[in-house]
mmCIF file of C-alpha atoms and ligand atoms in Angstrom:
data_model
loop_
_atom_site.group_PDB
_atom_site.id
_atom_site.type_symbol
_atom_site.label_atom_id
_atom_site.label_comp_id
_atom_site.label_asym_id
_atom_site.label_seq_id
_atom_site.Cartn_x
_atom_site.Cartn_y
_atom_site.Cartn_z
ATOM 1 C CA MET A 1 38.875 91.295 134.275
ATOM 2 C CA ALA A 2 41.321 93.857 132.944
ATOM 3 C CA GLN A 3 44.311 94.240 135.230
ATOM 4 C CA THR A 4 45.831 97.659 135.780
ATOM 5 C CA LYS A 5 49.300 98.014 134.374
ATOM 6 C CA PRO A 6 52.137 98.493 136.861
ATOM 7 C CA VAL A 7 53.379 102.046 137.304
ATOM 8 C CA VAL A 8 56.986 102.274 136.117
ATOM 9 C CA VAL A 9 58.864 105.501 136.836
ATOM 10 C CA VAL A 10 61.757 106.030 134.408
ATOM 11 C CA THR A 11 64.085 108.724 135.707
ATOM 12 C CA ARG A 12 65.872 109.675 132.466
ATOM 13 C CA LYS A 13 65.113 109.808 128.734
ATOM 14 C CA LEU A 14 65.745 106.382 127.190
ATOM 15 C CA PRO A 15 65.973 105.461 123.482
ATOM 16 C CA ASP A 16 62.615 105.990 121.742
ATOM 17 C CA ALA A 17 62.148 102.289 120.929
ATOM 18 C CA ILE A 18 62.521 101.415 124.602
ATOM 19 C CA GLU A 19 60.163 104.141 125.771
ATOM 20 C CA THR A 20 57.530 103.062 123.248
ATOM 21 C CA ARG A 21 57.681 99.482 124.501
ATOM 22 C CA MET A 22 57.568 100.753 128.095
ATOM 23 C CA MET A 23 54.332 102.591 127.257
ATOM 24 C CA GLU A 24 52.852 99.489 125.604
ATOM 25 C CA LEU A 25 53.668 97.137 128.454
ATOM 26 C CA PHE A 26 53.351 99.304 131.542
ATOM 27 C CA SER A 27 51.854 102.455 132.886
ATOM 28 C CA ALA A 28 55.167 104.205 132.277
ATOM 29 C CA ARG A 29 56.033 107.672 133.547
ATOM 30 C CA LEU A 30 58.719 108.867 131.178
ATOM 31 C CA ASN A 31 61.101 111.784 131.481
ATOM 32 C CA LEU A 32 60.911 113.093 127.947
ATOM 33 C CA ASP A 33 63.000 116.237 128.429
ATOM 34 C CA ASP A 34 65.682 114.284 130.358
ATOM 35 C CA THR A 35 65.993 116.799 133.180
ATOM 36 C CA GLN A 36 67.571 115.034 136.125
ATOM 37 C CA MET A 37 64.993 114.408 138.860
ATOM 38 C CA THR A 38 65.589 116.199 142.148
ATOM 39 C CA ARG A 39 65.586 114.298 145.446
ATOM 40 C CA THR A 40 62.161 115.714 146.204
ATOM 41 C CA GLN A 41 60.835 114.495 142.855
ATOM 42 C CA LEU A 42 62.349 111.045 143.424
ATOM 43 C CA ILE A 43 60.818 110.817 146.890
ATOM 44 C CA GLU A 44 57.457 111.827 145.447
ATOM 45 C CA ALA A 45 57.811 109.357 142.539
ATOM 46 C CA VAL A 46 58.560 106.275 144.653
ATOM 47 C CA LYS A 47 55.470 106.855 146.811
ATOM 48 C CA ASP A 48 53.094 105.268 144.313
ATOM 49 C CA ALA A 49 55.421 103.549 141.823
ATOM 50 C CA ASP A 50 55.453 99.773 141.397
ATOM 51 C CA VAL A 51 58.808 99.870 139.667
ATOM 52 C CA LEU A 52 61.594 102.460 139.563
ATOM 53 C CA THR A 53 64.035 102.561 136.655
ATOM 54 C CA PRO A 54 66.921 104.814 137.702
ATOM 55 C CA THR A 55 70.335 105.380 136.161
ATOM 56 C CA VAL A 56 73.786 106.110 137.526
ATOM 57 C CA THR A 57 72.807 109.773 137.935
ATOM 58 C CA ASP A 58 70.183 109.031 140.610
ATOM 59 C CA ARG A 59 71.268 108.443 144.206
ATOM 60 C CA ILE A 60 68.797 105.862 145.474
ATOM 61 C CA ASP A 61 69.875 105.925 149.105
ATOM 62 C CA ALA A 62 68.215 104.706 152.292
ATOM 63 C CA GLU A 63 66.155 107.901 152.610
ATOM 64 C CA ILE A 64 64.610 107.486 149.152
ATOM 65 C CA ILE A 65 63.980 103.797 149.775
ATOM 66 C CA ALA A 66 62.368 104.589 153.139
ATOM 67 C CA ALA A 67 60.032 107.031 151.346
ATOM 68 C CA ALA A 68 58.838 104.316 148.949
ATOM 69 C CA GLY A 69 55.208 103.309 149.157
ATOM 70 C CA PRO A 70 54.126 99.709 149.697
ATOM 71 C CA ASN A 71 53.818 99.086 145.927
ATOM 72 C CA LEU A 72 57.494 99.558 145.145
ATOM 73 C CA LYS A 73 58.829 96.046 144.760
ATOM 74 C CA LEU A 74 61.420 96.419 141.990
ATOM 75 C CA ILE A 75 64.260 98.787 141.170
ATOM 76 C CA ALA A 76 65.182 97.891 137.586
ATOM 77 C CA ASN A 77 68.380 99.862 137.051
ATOM 78 C CA PHE A 78 69.341 101.047 133.570
ATOM 79 C CA GLY A 79 73.059 100.211 133.819
ATOM 80 C CA THR A 80 75.334 97.558 135.243
ATOM 81 C CA GLY A 81 76.922 99.376 138.178
ATOM 82 C CA VAL A 82 74.589 99.625 141.172
ATOM 83 C CA ASP A 83 76.796 101.595 143.563
ATOM 84 C CA HIS A 84 74.280 104.463 143.467
ATOM 85 C CA ILE A 85 71.626 102.214 145.016
ATOM 86 C CA ASP A 86 71.607 101.278 148.704
ATOM 87 C CA LEU A 87 71.260 97.530 148.164
ATOM 88 C CA ALA A 88 71.042 96.737 151.874
ATOM 89 C CA ALA A 89 68.206 99.224 152.385
ATOM 90 C CA ALA A 90 66.386 97.799 149.360
ATOM 91 C CA ALA A 91 66.836 94.222 150.601
ATOM 92 C CA ALA A 92 65.588 95.181 154.063
ATOM 93 C CA ARG A 93 62.387 96.528 152.460
ATOM 94 C CA GLY A 94 62.030 93.399 150.292
ATOM 95 C CA ILE A 95 62.684 95.408 147.126
ATOM 96 C CA VAL A 96 64.351 93.454 144.317
ATOM 97 C CA VAL A 97 67.150 95.207 142.372
ATOM 98 C CA THR A 98 68.131 94.296 138.812
ATOM 99 C CA ASN A 99 70.800 95.656 136.458
ATOM 100 C CA THR A 100 71.851 95.274 132.801
ATOM 101 C CA PRO A 101 75.014 93.154 132.589
ATOM 102 C CA ASP A 102 76.569 91.675 129.409
ATOM 103 C CA VAL A 103 75.118 94.148 126.936
ATOM 104 C CA LEU A 104 77.659 96.890 127.600
ATOM 105 C CA THR A 105 80.704 94.656 127.989
ATOM 106 C CA GLU A 106 82.092 94.987 124.461
ATOM 107 C CA ASP A 107 81.514 98.745 124.228
ATOM 108 C CA THR A 108 83.149 99.411 127.587
ATOM 109 C CA ALA A 109 86.110 97.178 126.725
ATOM 110 C CA ASP A 110 86.473 99.069 123.421
ATOM 111 C CA MET A 111 86.570 102.316 125.376
ATOM 112 C CA ALA A 112 89.198 100.985 127.792
ATOM 113 C CA MET A 113 91.361 99.865 124.866
ATOM 114 C CA ALA A 114 90.884 103.185 123.087
ATOM 115 C CA MET A 115 91.907 105.010 126.258
ATOM 116 C CA ILE A 116 95.043 102.881 126.673
ATOM 117 C CA LEU A 117 96.052 103.824 123.147
ATOM 118 C CA ALA A 118 95.032 107.451 123.580
ATOM 119 C CA VAL A 119 97.060 108.050 126.722
ATOM 120 C CA ALA A 120 100.143 106.110 125.649
ATOM 121 C CA ARG A 121 100.213 107.711 122.181
ATOM 122 C CA ARG A 122 99.210 111.177 123.417
ATOM 123 C CA LEU A 123 96.192 111.525 121.112
ATOM 124 C CA GLY A 124 94.466 114.140 123.240
ATOM 125 C CA GLU A 125 97.597 116.260 123.546
ATOM 126 C CA GLY A 126 98.288 116.123 119.820
ATOM 127 C CA GLU A 127 94.719 117.016 118.948
ATOM 128 C CA ARG A 128 94.707 119.941 121.362
ATOM 129 C CA VAL A 129 97.907 121.365 119.867
ATOM 130 C CA LEU A 130 96.602 121.018 116.324
ATOM 131 C CA ARG A 131 93.202 122.532 117.060
ATOM 132 C CA ALA A 132 94.855 125.432 118.873
ATOM 133 C CA GLY A 133 96.763 126.220 115.668
ATOM 134 C CA LYS A 134 100.067 125.563 117.458
ATOM 135 C CA TRP A 135 101.401 122.802 115.207
ATOM 136 C CA SER A 136 104.410 124.059 113.310
ATOM 137 C CA GLY A 137 105.101 120.816 111.457
ATOM 138 C CA TRP A 138 106.577 117.350 111.861
ATOM 139 C CA SER A 139 109.667 116.787 113.956
ATOM 140 C CA PRO A 140 111.554 113.560 114.688
ATOM 141 C CA THR A 141 111.605 114.158 118.431
ATOM 142 C CA TRP A 142 108.316 115.918 119.103
ATOM 143 C CA MET A 143 105.192 114.487 120.841
ATOM 144 C CA LEU A 144 106.655 111.041 121.320
ATOM 145 C CA GLY A 145 104.465 108.556 123.143
ATOM 146 C CA ARG A 146 105.174 105.063 124.377
ATOM 147 C CA ARG A 147 104.897 101.846 122.357
ATOM 148 C CA ILE A 148 102.076 99.536 123.465
ATOM 149 C CA ASN A 149 103.371 96.362 121.841
ATOM 150 C CA GLY A 150 105.315 94.171 124.239
ATOM 151 C CA LYS A 151 104.188 95.986 127.387
ATOM 152 C CA ARG A 152 102.429 94.548 130.432
ATOM 153 C CA LEU A 153 98.784 95.333 131.167
ATOM 154 C CA GLY A 154 97.527 94.762 134.719
ATOM 155 C CA ILE A 155 93.753 94.399 134.849
ATOM 156 C CA VAL A 156 92.180 95.093 138.235
ATOM 157 C CA GLY A 157 88.935 93.102 138.151
ATOM 158 C CA MET A 158 88.729 90.197 135.719
ATOM 159 C CA GLY A 159 84.959 90.070 135.221
ATOM 160 C CA ARG A 160 83.222 90.317 131.867
ATOM 161 C CA ILE A 161 84.714 93.694 130.930
ATOM 162 C CA GLY A 162 88.195 92.828 132.194
ATOM 163 C CA ARG A 163 88.212 89.701 130.060
ATOM 164 C CA ALA A 164 86.853 91.483 126.990
ATOM 165 C CA LEU A 165 89.632 94.050 127.409
ATOM 166 C CA ALA A 166 92.221 91.273 127.724
ATOM 167 C CA VAL A 167 91.098 89.798 124.380
ATOM 168 C CA ARG A 168 91.562 93.166 122.689
ATOM 169 C CA ALA A 169 94.844 93.973 124.432
ATOM 170 C CA ARG A 170 96.401 90.712 123.287
ATOM 171 C CA GLY A 171 95.698 91.806 119.722
ATOM 172 C CA PHE A 172 97.822 94.875 120.413
ATOM 173 C CA GLY A 173 100.702 92.737 121.700
ATOM 174 C CA LEU A 174 100.217 93.443 125.399
ATOM 175 C CA SER A 175 100.799 90.674 127.907
ATOM 176 C CA ILE A 176 97.934 90.172 130.315
ATOM 177 C CA HIS A 177 98.192 90.230 134.092
ATOM 178 C CA TYR A 178 95.280 90.449 136.477
ATOM 179 C CA HIS A 179 94.181 90.714 140.068
ATOM 180 C CA ASN A 180 90.718 89.591 141.054
ATOM 181 C CA ARG A 181 88.906 88.523 144.199
ATOM 182 C CA HIS A 182 88.810 85.027 142.745
ATOM 183 C CA ARG A 183 91.195 83.487 140.296
ATOM 184 C CA VAL A 184 89.391 82.868 136.981
ATOM 185 C CA HIS A 185 88.964 79.407 135.478
ATOM 186 C CA PRO A 186 92.269 77.902 134.275
ATOM 187 C CA ASP A 187 90.848 77.584 130.730
ATOM 188 C CA ILE A 188 90.237 81.333 130.591
ATOM 189 C CA GLU A 189 93.689 82.030 132.013
ATOM 190 C CA ALA A 190 95.219 79.731 129.400
ATOM 191 C CA GLU A 191 93.217 81.276 126.555
ATOM 192 C CA LEU A 192 94.293 84.788 127.537
ATOM 193 C CA GLU A 193 97.791 83.690 128.565
ATOM 194 C CA ALA A 194 97.006 85.701 131.669
ATOM 195 C CA THR A 195 99.161 85.845 134.794
ATOM 196 C CA TYR A 196 97.247 85.931 138.058
ATOM 197 C CA TRP A 197 98.483 88.049 140.961
ATOM 198 C CA ASP A 198 97.027 87.262 144.331
ATOM 199 C CA SER A 199 98.766 90.385 145.626
ATOM 200 C CA LEU A 200 97.490 93.578 144.012
ATOM 201 C CA ASP A 201 100.510 95.422 145.427
ATOM 202 C CA GLN A 202 102.912 93.060 143.713
ATOM 203 C CA MET A 203 101.126 93.384 140.389
ATOM 204 C CA LEU A 204 100.923 97.180 140.515
ATOM 205 C CA ALA A 205 104.661 97.509 141.011
ATOM 206 C CA ARG A 206 105.434 95.542 137.854
ATOM 207 C CA MET A 207 102.993 96.846 135.222
ATOM 208 C CA ASP A 208 103.317 99.361 132.401
ATOM 209 C CA ILE A 209 99.569 99.977 132.246
ATOM 210 C CA ILE A 210 96.878 99.453 134.879
ATOM 211 C CA SER A 211 93.222 99.230 133.874
ATOM 212 C CA VAL A 212 90.517 99.423 136.532
ATOM 213 C CA ASN A 213 87.640 97.118 135.625
ATOM 214 C CA CYS A 214 86.154 96.103 138.975
ATOM 215 C CA PRO A 215 82.837 97.441 140.259
ATOM 216 C CA HIS A 216 82.737 100.091 142.971
ATOM 217 C CA THR A 217 81.621 98.469 146.215
ATOM 218 C CA PRO A 218 82.513 99.260 149.833
ATOM 219 C CA ALA A 219 85.390 96.783 149.398
ATOM 220 C CA THR A 220 86.843 98.536 146.326
ATOM 221 C CA TYR A 221 86.480 102.153 147.485
ATOM 222 C CA HIS A 222 89.968 103.704 146.977
ATOM 223 C CA LEU A 223 91.364 100.271 146.148
ATOM 224 C CA LEU A 224 94.031 102.250 144.317
ATOM 225 C CA SER A 225 94.885 104.274 147.405
ATOM 226 C CA ALA A 226 97.722 106.810 147.655
ATOM 227 C CA ARG A 227 99.923 104.056 149.104
ATOM 228 C CA ARG A 228 99.186 101.690 146.226
ATOM 229 C CA LEU A 229 99.582 104.395 143.573
ATOM 230 C CA ARG A 230 103.066 105.006 144.947
ATOM 231 C CA LEU A 231 103.932 101.406 144.059
ATOM 232 C CA LEU A 232 103.495 102.146 140.345
ATOM 233 C CA ALA A 233 106.515 102.656 138.132
ATOM 234 C CA PRO A 234 106.984 106.274 137.000
ATOM 235 C CA GLN A 235 106.464 105.215 133.372
ATOM 236 C CA ALA A 236 103.109 103.571 134.162
ATOM 237 C CA PHE A 237 99.730 104.640 132.812
ATOM 238 C CA VAL A 238 96.431 104.285 134.698
ATOM 239 C CA VAL A 239 93.121 103.787 132.884
ATOM 240 C CA ASN A 240 89.726 103.832 134.597
ATOM 241 C CA THR A 241 86.411 102.985 132.916
ATOM 242 C CA SER A 242 84.785 101.641 136.107
ATOM 243 C CA ARG A 243 83.977 104.201 138.782
ATOM 244 C CA GLY A 244 85.978 107.180 140.008
ATOM 245 C CA GLU A 245 85.693 106.048 143.620
ATOM 246 C CA VAL A 246 87.950 103.028 143.019
ATOM 247 C CA ILE A 247 90.960 105.382 142.737
ATOM 248 C CA ASP A 248 92.032 108.030 145.226
ATOM 249 C CA GLU A 249 91.629 110.750 142.604
ATOM 250 C CA SER A 250 93.390 113.485 144.605
ATOM 251 C CA ALA A 251 96.445 111.299 145.127
ATOM 252 C CA LEU A 252 96.436 110.304 141.463
ATOM 253 C CA THR A 253 96.200 113.944 140.397
ATOM 254 C CA ARG A 254 99.104 114.948 142.672
ATOM 255 C CA MET A 255 101.287 112.147 141.331
ATOM 256 C CA LEU A 256 100.433 112.894 137.690
ATOM 257 C CA ALA A 257 101.295 116.550 138.259
ATOM 258 C CA ALA A 258 104.599 115.575 139.897
ATOM 259 C CA GLY A 259 105.482 113.182 137.047
ATOM 260 C CA GLU A 260 105.451 110.202 139.420
ATOM 261 C CA ILE A 261 102.954 108.444 137.114
ATOM 262 C CA ALA A 262 103.348 108.942 133.350
ATOM 263 C CA GLY A 263 99.689 109.450 132.481
ATOM 264 C CA ALA A 264 96.083 108.533 133.064
ATOM 265 C CA ALA A 265 92.959 108.062 130.979
ATOM 266 C CA LEU A 266 89.765 108.517 132.954
ATOM 267 C CA ASP A 267 86.169 107.953 131.840
ATOM 268 C CA VAL A 268 84.839 108.260 135.396
ATOM 269 C CA PHE A 269 85.427 110.694 138.259
ATOM 270 C CA GLU A 270 84.963 110.665 142.017
ATOM 271 C CA ASN A 271 82.619 113.655 142.023
ATOM 272 C CA ALA A 272 81.110 113.337 138.557
ATOM 273 C CA PRO A 273 79.975 115.364 136.731
ATOM 274 C CA ALA A 274 82.392 117.701 138.545
ATOM 275 C CA VAL A 275 85.993 117.141 137.484
ATOM 276 C CA ASN A 276 88.916 118.177 139.647
ATOM 277 C CA PRO A 277 90.267 121.411 138.024
ATOM 278 C CA LYS A 278 93.801 120.209 138.761
ATOM 279 C CA LEU A 279 93.169 117.206 136.492
ATOM 280 C CA LEU A 280 91.811 119.479 133.772
ATOM 281 C CA ALA A 281 95.033 121.469 133.889
ATOM 282 C CA LEU A 282 97.243 118.430 133.195
ATOM 283 C CA ASP A 283 98.483 117.506 129.723
ATOM 284 C CA ASN A 284 99.281 113.859 130.467
ATOM 285 C CA VAL A 285 95.656 112.856 130.996
ATOM 286 C CA VAL A 286 92.848 111.834 128.674
ATOM 287 C CA LEU A 287 89.496 112.838 130.179
ATOM 288 C CA VAL A 288 86.260 111.396 128.831
ATOM 289 C CA PRO A 289 82.766 112.208 130.195
ATOM 290 C CA HIS A 290 81.548 108.701 131.211
ATOM 291 C CA MET A 291 81.128 107.426 127.657
ATOM 292 C CA GLY A 292 82.233 103.814 128.196
ATOM 293 C CA SER A 293 78.933 102.257 127.183
ATOM 294 C CA ALA A 294 77.680 105.150 125.086
ATOM 295 C CA THR A 295 76.709 103.503 121.798
ATOM 296 C CA ILE A 296 73.260 103.516 120.223
ATOM 297 C CA GLU A 297 73.288 99.711 120.108
ATOM 298 C CA GLY A 298 74.393 99.474 123.725
ATOM 299 C CA ARG A 299 71.758 101.835 125.063
ATOM 300 C CA VAL A 300 68.971 100.015 123.201
ATOM 301 C CA ALA A 301 70.251 96.657 124.469
ATOM 302 C CA MET A 302 70.386 98.024 128.028
ATOM 303 C CA GLY A 303 66.800 99.219 127.679
ATOM 304 C CA GLU A 304 65.692 95.813 126.388
ATOM 305 C CA ARG A 305 67.323 94.226 129.395
ATOM 306 C CA VAL A 306 65.407 96.581 131.676
ATOM 307 C CA LEU A 307 62.137 95.677 129.911
ATOM 308 C CA ILE A 308 62.822 91.952 130.292
ATOM 309 C CA ASN A 309 63.607 92.341 133.972
ATOM 310 C CA ILE A 310 60.444 94.329 134.668
ATOM 311 C CA LYS A 311 58.185 92.106 132.566
ATOM 312 C CA SER A 312 59.537 88.907 134.149
ATOM 313 C CA PHE A 313 59.096 90.345 137.608
ATOM 314 C CA VAL A 314 55.568 91.667 137.161
ATOM 315 C CA ASP A 315 54.546 88.368 135.564
ATOM 316 C CA GLY A 316 55.665 86.618 138.732
ATOM 317 C CA ASN A 317 58.897 85.133 137.342
ATOM 318 C CA PRO A 318 62.422 85.696 138.641
ATOM 319 C CA PRO A 319 63.998 88.598 136.735
ATOM 320 C CA PRO A 320 67.127 87.372 134.923
ATOM 321 C CA ASP A 321 69.450 90.094 136.216
ATOM 322 C CA ARG A 322 68.710 90.178 139.922
ATOM 323 C CA VAL A 323 71.531 91.807 141.894
ATOM 324 C CA LEU A 324 72.300 89.963 145.088
ATOM 325 C CA LEU A 325 73.697 91.626 148.152
ATOM 326 C CA ASP A 326 77.355 90.681 148.581
ATOM 327 C CA ALA A 327 78.056 88.692 151.731
ATOM 328 C CA PRO A 328 79.788 91.095 154.161
HETATM 329 C C1 LIG B 401 75.985 103.346 132.115
HETATM 330 C C2 LIG B 401 77.836 102.376 133.557
HETATM 331 O O1 LIG B 401 75.837 104.112 131.007
HETATM 332 O O2 LIG B 401 76.341 100.560 133.421
HETATM 333 C C3 LIG B 401 77.169 101.150 134.062
HETATM 334 O O3 LIG B 401 77.531 100.753 135.185
HETATM 335 O O4 LIG B 401 78.762 102.800 134.125
HETATM 336 C C4 LIG B 401 77.442 103.163 132.373
HETATM 337 O O5 LIG B 401 78.193 102.757 131.294
HETATM 338 C C5 LIG B 401 75.281 103.982 133.248
HETATM 339 O O6 LIG B 401 75.513 103.323 134.445
HETATM 340 C C6 LIG B 401 73.803 104.058 133.021
HETATM 341 O O7 LIG B 401 73.101 104.125 134.228
#
């Protein structure tokens, strides 16, 4: 007897190859014009969906989860970060959540490295001057940045992306320091010649560059608080390719404006897509619109990961990328 295909609601436009496969495998409801779904549309969509595939731009909170019909058993997120999904509410309803780890590690680490270089060498500033027709020619003392080679990089969060960044940064002559909930395996530390700091405060005070690479969870909200930002040296740079919420963005902005921190490169923002106008007005910042994993290869690989998670689940097998609720 022919079985009906599970209804999969995909909230945003995905690469064509992924959408085609979605249509072949499932009864997929695609969003071909990529208009962000409203809350009302999301609430309506989860009523009869078997699977929801959201992205970072959808807030899947307790209210949306409560509106879900009895068929919704899987939220197969397109993306690694799941801070936009109320995991506890999903778990309470017996809804499994999956994400797409691994496949965006290298691209995001590339972006973090590019942003370290961009902010320290003032690429954005230089480009803005040139494009504005304000460049009057070379000068020995104009637009000087800071050398990367020989400096200390403090990585906050030594997961996959943190480690991939460390590999790159060593190639640029940076020494690697890190703070993480758990110390990484001694072999990895040895390979990266990485120095572990149990105390984030102690590490922050000693670094030339800080890169935020931990996920946003209740435990990491404003991890770089105003108090901790004040521990940074005035010549330090801050780079964030994780989530805006990990840094107290208002405090960071105030300190950048006051010259108490040398510069920042941000791919993510607390109220994205809105960006604090005071940040926009600063010259010593590189601002990128959440492009960390934005490669064609990465997006296709993320989509394939979503397909594998859904197919495994609907076939009755454990999906490979199940997200477990952190112990409180
Ligand atoms: C994704 C990201 O593009 O995967 C993540 O956590 O931050 C991004 O790079 C986005 O989340 C897609 O939903």
